[in-house]
PDB file of C-alpha atoms in Angstrom:
ATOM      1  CA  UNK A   1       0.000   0.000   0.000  1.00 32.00           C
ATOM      2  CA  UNK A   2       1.257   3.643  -1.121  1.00 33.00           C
ATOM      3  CA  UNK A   3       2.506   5.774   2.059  1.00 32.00           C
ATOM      4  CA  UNK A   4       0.546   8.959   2.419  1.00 36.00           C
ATOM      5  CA  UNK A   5       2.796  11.748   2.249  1.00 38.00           C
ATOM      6  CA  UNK A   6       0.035  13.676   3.905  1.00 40.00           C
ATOM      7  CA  UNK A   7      -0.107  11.658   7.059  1.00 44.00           C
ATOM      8  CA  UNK A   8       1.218  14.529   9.548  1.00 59.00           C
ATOM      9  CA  UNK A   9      -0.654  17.939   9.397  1.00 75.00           C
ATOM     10  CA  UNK A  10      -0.659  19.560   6.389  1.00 91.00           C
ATOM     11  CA  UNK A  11      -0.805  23.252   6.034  1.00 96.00           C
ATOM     12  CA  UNK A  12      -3.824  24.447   4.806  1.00 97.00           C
ATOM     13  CA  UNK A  13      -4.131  27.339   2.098  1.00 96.00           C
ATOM     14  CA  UNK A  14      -6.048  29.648   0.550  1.00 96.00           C
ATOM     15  CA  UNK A  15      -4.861  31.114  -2.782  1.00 95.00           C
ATOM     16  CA  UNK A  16      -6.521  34.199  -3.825  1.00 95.00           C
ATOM     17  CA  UNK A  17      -5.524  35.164  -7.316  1.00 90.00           C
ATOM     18  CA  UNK A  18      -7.296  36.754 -10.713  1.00 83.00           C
ATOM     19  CA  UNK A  19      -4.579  36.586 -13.563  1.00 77.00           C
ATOM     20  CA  UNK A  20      -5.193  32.812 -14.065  1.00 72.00           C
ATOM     21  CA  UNK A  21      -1.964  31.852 -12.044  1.00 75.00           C
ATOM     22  CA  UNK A  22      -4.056  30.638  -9.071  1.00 76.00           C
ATOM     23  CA  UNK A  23      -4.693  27.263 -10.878  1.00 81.00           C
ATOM     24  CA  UNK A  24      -0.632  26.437 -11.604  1.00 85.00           C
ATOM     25  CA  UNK A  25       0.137  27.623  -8.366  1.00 86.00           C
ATOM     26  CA  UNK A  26      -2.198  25.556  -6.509  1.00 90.00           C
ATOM     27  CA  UNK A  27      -0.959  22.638  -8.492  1.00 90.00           C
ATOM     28  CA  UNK A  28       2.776  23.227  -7.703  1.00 92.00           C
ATOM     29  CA  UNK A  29       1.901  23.823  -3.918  1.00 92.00           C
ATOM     30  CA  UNK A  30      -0.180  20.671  -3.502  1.00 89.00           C
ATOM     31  CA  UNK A  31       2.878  18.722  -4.780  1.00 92.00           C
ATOM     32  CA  UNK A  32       4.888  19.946  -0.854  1.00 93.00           C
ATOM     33  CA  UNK A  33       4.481  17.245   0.846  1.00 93.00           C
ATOM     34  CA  UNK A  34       2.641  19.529   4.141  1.00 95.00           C
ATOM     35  CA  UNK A  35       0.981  21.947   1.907  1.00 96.00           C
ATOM     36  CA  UNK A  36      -2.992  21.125   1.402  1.00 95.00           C
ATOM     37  CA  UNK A  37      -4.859  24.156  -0.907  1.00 95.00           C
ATOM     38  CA  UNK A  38      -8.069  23.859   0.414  1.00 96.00           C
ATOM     39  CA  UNK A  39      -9.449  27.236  -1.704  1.00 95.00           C
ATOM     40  CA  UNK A  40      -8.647  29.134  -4.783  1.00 95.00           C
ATOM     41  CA  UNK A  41     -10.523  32.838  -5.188  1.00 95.00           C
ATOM     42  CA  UNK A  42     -10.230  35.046  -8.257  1.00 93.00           C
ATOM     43  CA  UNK A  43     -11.875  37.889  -6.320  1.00 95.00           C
ATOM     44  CA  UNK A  44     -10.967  39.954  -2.860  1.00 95.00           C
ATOM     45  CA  UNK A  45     -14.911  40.114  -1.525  1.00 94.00           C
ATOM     46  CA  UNK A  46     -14.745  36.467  -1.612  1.00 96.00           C
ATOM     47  CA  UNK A  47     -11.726  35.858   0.572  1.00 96.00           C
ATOM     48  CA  UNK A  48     -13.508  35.786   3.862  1.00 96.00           C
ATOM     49  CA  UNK A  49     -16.588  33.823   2.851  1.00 96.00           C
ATOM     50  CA  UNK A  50     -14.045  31.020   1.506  1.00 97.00           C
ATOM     51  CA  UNK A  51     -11.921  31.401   4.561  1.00 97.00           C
ATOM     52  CA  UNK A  52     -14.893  31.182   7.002  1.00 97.00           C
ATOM     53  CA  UNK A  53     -15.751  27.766   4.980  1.00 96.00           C
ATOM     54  CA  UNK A  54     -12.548  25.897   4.349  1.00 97.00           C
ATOM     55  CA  UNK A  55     -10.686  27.025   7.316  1.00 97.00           C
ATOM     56  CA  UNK A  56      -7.413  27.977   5.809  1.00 97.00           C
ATOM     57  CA  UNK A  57      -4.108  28.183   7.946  1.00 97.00           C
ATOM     58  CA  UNK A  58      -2.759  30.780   5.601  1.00 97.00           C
ATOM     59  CA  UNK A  59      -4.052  32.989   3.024  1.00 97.00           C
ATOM     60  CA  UNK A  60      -2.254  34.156   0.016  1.00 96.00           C
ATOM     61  CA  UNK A  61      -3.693  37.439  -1.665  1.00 96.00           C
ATOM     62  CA  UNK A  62      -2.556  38.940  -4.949  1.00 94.00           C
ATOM     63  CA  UNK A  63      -2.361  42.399  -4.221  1.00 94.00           C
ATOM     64  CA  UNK A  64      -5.028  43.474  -6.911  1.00 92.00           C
ATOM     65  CA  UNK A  65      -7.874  41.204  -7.165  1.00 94.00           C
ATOM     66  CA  UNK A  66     -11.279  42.850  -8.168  1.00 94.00           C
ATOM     67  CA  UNK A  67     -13.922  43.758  -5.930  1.00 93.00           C
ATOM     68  CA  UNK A  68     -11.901  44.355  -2.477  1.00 94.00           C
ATOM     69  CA  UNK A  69      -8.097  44.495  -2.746  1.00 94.00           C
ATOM     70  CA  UNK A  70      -5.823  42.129  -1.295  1.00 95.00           C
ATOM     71  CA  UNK A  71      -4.948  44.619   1.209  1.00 95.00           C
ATOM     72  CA  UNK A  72      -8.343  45.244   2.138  1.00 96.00           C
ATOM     73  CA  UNK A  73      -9.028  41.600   2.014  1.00 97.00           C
ATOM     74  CA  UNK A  74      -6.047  41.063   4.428  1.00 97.00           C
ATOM     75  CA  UNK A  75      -7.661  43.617   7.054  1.00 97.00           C
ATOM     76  CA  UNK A  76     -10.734  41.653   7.134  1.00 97.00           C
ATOM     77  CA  UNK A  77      -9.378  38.200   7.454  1.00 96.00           C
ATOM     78  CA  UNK A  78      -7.274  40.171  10.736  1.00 96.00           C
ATOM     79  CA  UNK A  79     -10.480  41.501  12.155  1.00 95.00           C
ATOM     80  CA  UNK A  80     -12.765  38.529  11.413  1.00 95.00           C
ATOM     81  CA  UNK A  81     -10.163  35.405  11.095  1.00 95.00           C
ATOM     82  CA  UNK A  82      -7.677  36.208  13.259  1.00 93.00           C
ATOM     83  CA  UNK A  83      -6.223  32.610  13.298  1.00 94.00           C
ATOM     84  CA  UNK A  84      -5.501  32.629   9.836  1.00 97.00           C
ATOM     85  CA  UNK A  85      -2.202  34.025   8.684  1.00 97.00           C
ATOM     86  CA  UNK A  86      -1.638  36.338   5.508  1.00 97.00           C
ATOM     87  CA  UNK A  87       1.022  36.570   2.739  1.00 96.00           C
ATOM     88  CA  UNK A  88       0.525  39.373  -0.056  1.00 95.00           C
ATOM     89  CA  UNK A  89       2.095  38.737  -3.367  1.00 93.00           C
ATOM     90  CA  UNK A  90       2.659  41.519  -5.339  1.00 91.00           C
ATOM     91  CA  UNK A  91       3.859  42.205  -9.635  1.00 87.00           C
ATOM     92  CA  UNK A  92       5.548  45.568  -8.891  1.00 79.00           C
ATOM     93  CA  UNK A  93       7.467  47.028  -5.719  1.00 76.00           C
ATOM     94  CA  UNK A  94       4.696  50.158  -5.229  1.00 78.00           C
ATOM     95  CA  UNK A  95       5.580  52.740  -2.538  1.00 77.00           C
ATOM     96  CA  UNK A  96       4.545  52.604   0.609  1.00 84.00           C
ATOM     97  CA  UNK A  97       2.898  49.092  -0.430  1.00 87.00           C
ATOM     98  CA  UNK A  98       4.839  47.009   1.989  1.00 90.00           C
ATOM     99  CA  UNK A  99       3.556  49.501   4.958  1.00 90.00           C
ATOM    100  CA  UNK A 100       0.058  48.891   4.129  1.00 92.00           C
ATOM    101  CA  UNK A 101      -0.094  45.255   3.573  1.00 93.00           C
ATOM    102  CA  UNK A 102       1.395  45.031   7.491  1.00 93.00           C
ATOM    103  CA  UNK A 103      -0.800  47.969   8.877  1.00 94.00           C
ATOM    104  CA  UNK A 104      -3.364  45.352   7.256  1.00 95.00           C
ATOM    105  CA  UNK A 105      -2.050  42.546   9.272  1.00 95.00           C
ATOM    106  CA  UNK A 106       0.018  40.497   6.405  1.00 96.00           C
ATOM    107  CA  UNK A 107       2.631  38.163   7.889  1.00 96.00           C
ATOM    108  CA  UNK A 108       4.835  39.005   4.306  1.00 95.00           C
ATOM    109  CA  UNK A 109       4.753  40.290   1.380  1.00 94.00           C
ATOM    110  CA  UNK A 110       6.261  38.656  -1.986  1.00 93.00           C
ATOM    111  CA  UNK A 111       7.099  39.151  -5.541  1.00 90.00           C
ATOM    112  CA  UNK A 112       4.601  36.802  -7.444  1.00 88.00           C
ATOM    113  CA  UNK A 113       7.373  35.806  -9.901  1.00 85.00           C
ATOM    114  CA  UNK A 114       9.206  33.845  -6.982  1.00 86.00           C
ATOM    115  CA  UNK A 115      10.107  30.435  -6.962  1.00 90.00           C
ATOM    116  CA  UNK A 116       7.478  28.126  -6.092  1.00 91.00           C
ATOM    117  CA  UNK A 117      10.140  26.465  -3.035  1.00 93.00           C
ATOM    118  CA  UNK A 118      10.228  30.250  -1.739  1.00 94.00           C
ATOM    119  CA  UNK A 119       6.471  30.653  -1.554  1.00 94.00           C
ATOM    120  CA  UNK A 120       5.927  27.440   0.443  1.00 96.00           C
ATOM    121  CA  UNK A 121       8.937  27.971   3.154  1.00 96.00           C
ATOM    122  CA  UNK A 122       7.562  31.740   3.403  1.00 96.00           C
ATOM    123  CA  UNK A 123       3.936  30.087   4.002  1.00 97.00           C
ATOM    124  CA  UNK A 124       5.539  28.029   6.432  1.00 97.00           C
ATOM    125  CA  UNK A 125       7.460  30.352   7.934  1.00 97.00           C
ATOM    126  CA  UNK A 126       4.625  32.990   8.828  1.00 96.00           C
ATOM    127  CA  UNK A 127       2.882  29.887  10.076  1.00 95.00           C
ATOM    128  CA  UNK A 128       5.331  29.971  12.600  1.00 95.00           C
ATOM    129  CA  UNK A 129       4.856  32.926  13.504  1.00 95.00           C
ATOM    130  CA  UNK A 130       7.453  34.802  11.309  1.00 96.00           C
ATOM    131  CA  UNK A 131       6.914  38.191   9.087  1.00 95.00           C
ATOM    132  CA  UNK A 132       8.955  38.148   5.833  1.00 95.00           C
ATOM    133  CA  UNK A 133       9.546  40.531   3.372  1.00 93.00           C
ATOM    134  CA  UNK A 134      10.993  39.541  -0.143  1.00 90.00           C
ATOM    135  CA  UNK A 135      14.464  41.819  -0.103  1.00 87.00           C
ATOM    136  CA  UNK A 136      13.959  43.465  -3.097  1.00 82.00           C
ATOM    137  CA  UNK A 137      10.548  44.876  -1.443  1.00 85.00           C
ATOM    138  CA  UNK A 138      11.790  46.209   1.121  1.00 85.00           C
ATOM    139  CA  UNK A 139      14.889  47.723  -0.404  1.00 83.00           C
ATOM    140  CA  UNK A 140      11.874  49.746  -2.330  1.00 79.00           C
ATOM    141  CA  UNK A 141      10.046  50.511   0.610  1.00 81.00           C
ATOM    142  CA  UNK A 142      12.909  51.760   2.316  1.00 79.00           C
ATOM    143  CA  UNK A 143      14.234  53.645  -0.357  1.00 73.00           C
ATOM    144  CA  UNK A 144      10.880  55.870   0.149  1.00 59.00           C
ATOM    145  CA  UNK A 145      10.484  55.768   3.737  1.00 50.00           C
ATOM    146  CA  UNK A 146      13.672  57.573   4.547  1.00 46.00           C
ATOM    147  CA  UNK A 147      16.392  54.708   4.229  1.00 41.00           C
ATOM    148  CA  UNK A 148      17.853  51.492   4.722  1.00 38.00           C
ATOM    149  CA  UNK A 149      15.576  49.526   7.749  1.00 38.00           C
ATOM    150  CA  UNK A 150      13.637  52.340   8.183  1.00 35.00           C
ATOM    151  CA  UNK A 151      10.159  51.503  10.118  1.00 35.00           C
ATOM    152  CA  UNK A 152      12.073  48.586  11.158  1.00 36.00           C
ATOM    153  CA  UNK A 153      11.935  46.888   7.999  1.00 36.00           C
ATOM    154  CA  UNK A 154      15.628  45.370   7.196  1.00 34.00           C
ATOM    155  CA  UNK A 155      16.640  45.029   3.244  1.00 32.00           C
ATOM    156  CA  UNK A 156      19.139  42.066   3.755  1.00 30.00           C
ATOM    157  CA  UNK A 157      18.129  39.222   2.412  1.00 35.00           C
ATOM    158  CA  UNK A 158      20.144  37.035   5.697  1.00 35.00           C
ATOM    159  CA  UNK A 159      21.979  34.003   5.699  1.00 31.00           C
ATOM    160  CA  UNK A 160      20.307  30.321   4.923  1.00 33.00           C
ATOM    161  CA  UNK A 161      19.719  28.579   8.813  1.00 34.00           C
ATOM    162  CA  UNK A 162      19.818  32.168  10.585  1.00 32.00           C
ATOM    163  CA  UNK A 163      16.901  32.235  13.110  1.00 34.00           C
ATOM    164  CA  UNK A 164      14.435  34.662  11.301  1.00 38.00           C
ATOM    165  CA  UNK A 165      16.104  35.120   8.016  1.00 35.00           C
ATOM    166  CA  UNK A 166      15.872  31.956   4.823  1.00 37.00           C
ATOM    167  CA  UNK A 167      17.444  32.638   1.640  1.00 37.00           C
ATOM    168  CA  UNK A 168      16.236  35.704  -0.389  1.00 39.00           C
ATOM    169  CA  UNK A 169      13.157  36.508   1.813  1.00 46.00           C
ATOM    170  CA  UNK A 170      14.518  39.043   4.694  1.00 47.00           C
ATOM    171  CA  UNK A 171      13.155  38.952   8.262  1.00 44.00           C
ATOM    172  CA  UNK A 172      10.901  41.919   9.580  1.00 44.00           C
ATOM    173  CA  UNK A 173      12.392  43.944  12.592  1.00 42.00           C
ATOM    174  CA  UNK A 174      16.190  42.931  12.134  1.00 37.00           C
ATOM    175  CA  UNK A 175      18.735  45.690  13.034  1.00 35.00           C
ATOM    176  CA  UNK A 176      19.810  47.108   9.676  1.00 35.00           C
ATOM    177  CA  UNK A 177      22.730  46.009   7.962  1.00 35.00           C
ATOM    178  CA  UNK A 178      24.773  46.988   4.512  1.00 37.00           C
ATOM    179  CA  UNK A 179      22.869  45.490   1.643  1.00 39.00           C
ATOM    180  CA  UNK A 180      24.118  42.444  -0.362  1.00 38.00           C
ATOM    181  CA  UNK A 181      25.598  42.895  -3.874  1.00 37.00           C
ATOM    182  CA  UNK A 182      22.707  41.866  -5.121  1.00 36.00           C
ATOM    183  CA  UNK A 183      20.640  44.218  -3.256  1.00 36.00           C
ATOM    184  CA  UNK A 184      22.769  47.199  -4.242  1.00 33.00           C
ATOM    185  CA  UNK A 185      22.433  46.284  -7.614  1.00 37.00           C
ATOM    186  CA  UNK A 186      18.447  46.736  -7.098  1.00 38.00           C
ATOM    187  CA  UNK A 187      19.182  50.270  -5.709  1.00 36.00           C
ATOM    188  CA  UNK A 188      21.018  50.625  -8.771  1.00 39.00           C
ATOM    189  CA  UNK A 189      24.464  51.576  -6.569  1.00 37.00           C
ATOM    190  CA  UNK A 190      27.797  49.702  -7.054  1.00 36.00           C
TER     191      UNK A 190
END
């Protein structure tokens, strides 16, 4: 008999997305071993409806969807789902974007063209009760909120294994720190 690879607890998500992506996505994220998605939305005033029904762990709103935004979306599931966690995705680094989505209660904010592997360790990660921030997001946000880790948001992308800090997505709250090459390149500085 097959072994189930879903025999522990598997995450449970909500994918809220209206450019057709939700579908592929959903498909990639279903083949994690933990990762169940239980609901797929193409519109924001349908978020917490689906949510109240399929009991998601974590939510993960396109930025834009019609109807309500994500962002507005994301307030609601914080007021009237507080158990369920929130990652934005977002196409373009918008000022002042990043600010919002946490003022709305998001646990992080992404690019949507990230690896597939980055979504599902960020999903698990603000399951655990992390924030994260994709670098180059923050780099922007800082860039028009007065500087580098301004508002407490830190533009280094950390080191693979460091408490708080996986691979490109940055941790929330870290003490600032000179960007990586890669990250000055974004800036555009040498």
């Amino acid at each position: 008999m097959p072994h189930d690879r879903r025999s522990g607890k598997s995450v449970r998500v909500l994918l809220a997305e209206d450019q057709g992506m939700s579908g592929p996505l959903a498909l990639l994220l279903g083949m994690e071993a933990d990762m169940d998605v239980v609901a797929q939305v193409a519109a924001g005033d349908a978020v917490v409806d689906s949510t109240l029904v399929t009991r998601p762990d974590v939510a993960v709103l396109d930025i834009e969807l019609p109807g309500l935004s994500g962002l507005d979306a994301a307030a609601l599931l914080r007021d009237e789902v507080p158990g369920c966690r929130v990652l934005v995705m977002t196409t373009f680094a918008r000022p002042g974007a990043l600010r919002r989505a946490l003022e709305a209660g998001a646990a992080g904010f992404l690019v949507k063209d990230a690896p597939v592997e980055e979504l599902a360790d960020s999903i698990r990660r603000v399951l655990r009760g992390e924030t994260v921030v994709d670098p180059a997001l923050a780099a922007a946000e800082a860039g028009t909120t007065g500087g580098p880790g301004a508002r407490g948001v830190s533009d280094r992308a950390g080191t693979p294994g460091t408490p708080g800090t996986a691979g490109a997505v940055g941790a929330v709250g870290a003490e600032p720190s000179p960007p990586a090459p890669r990250e000055r390149d974004v800036r555009g500085r040498t």
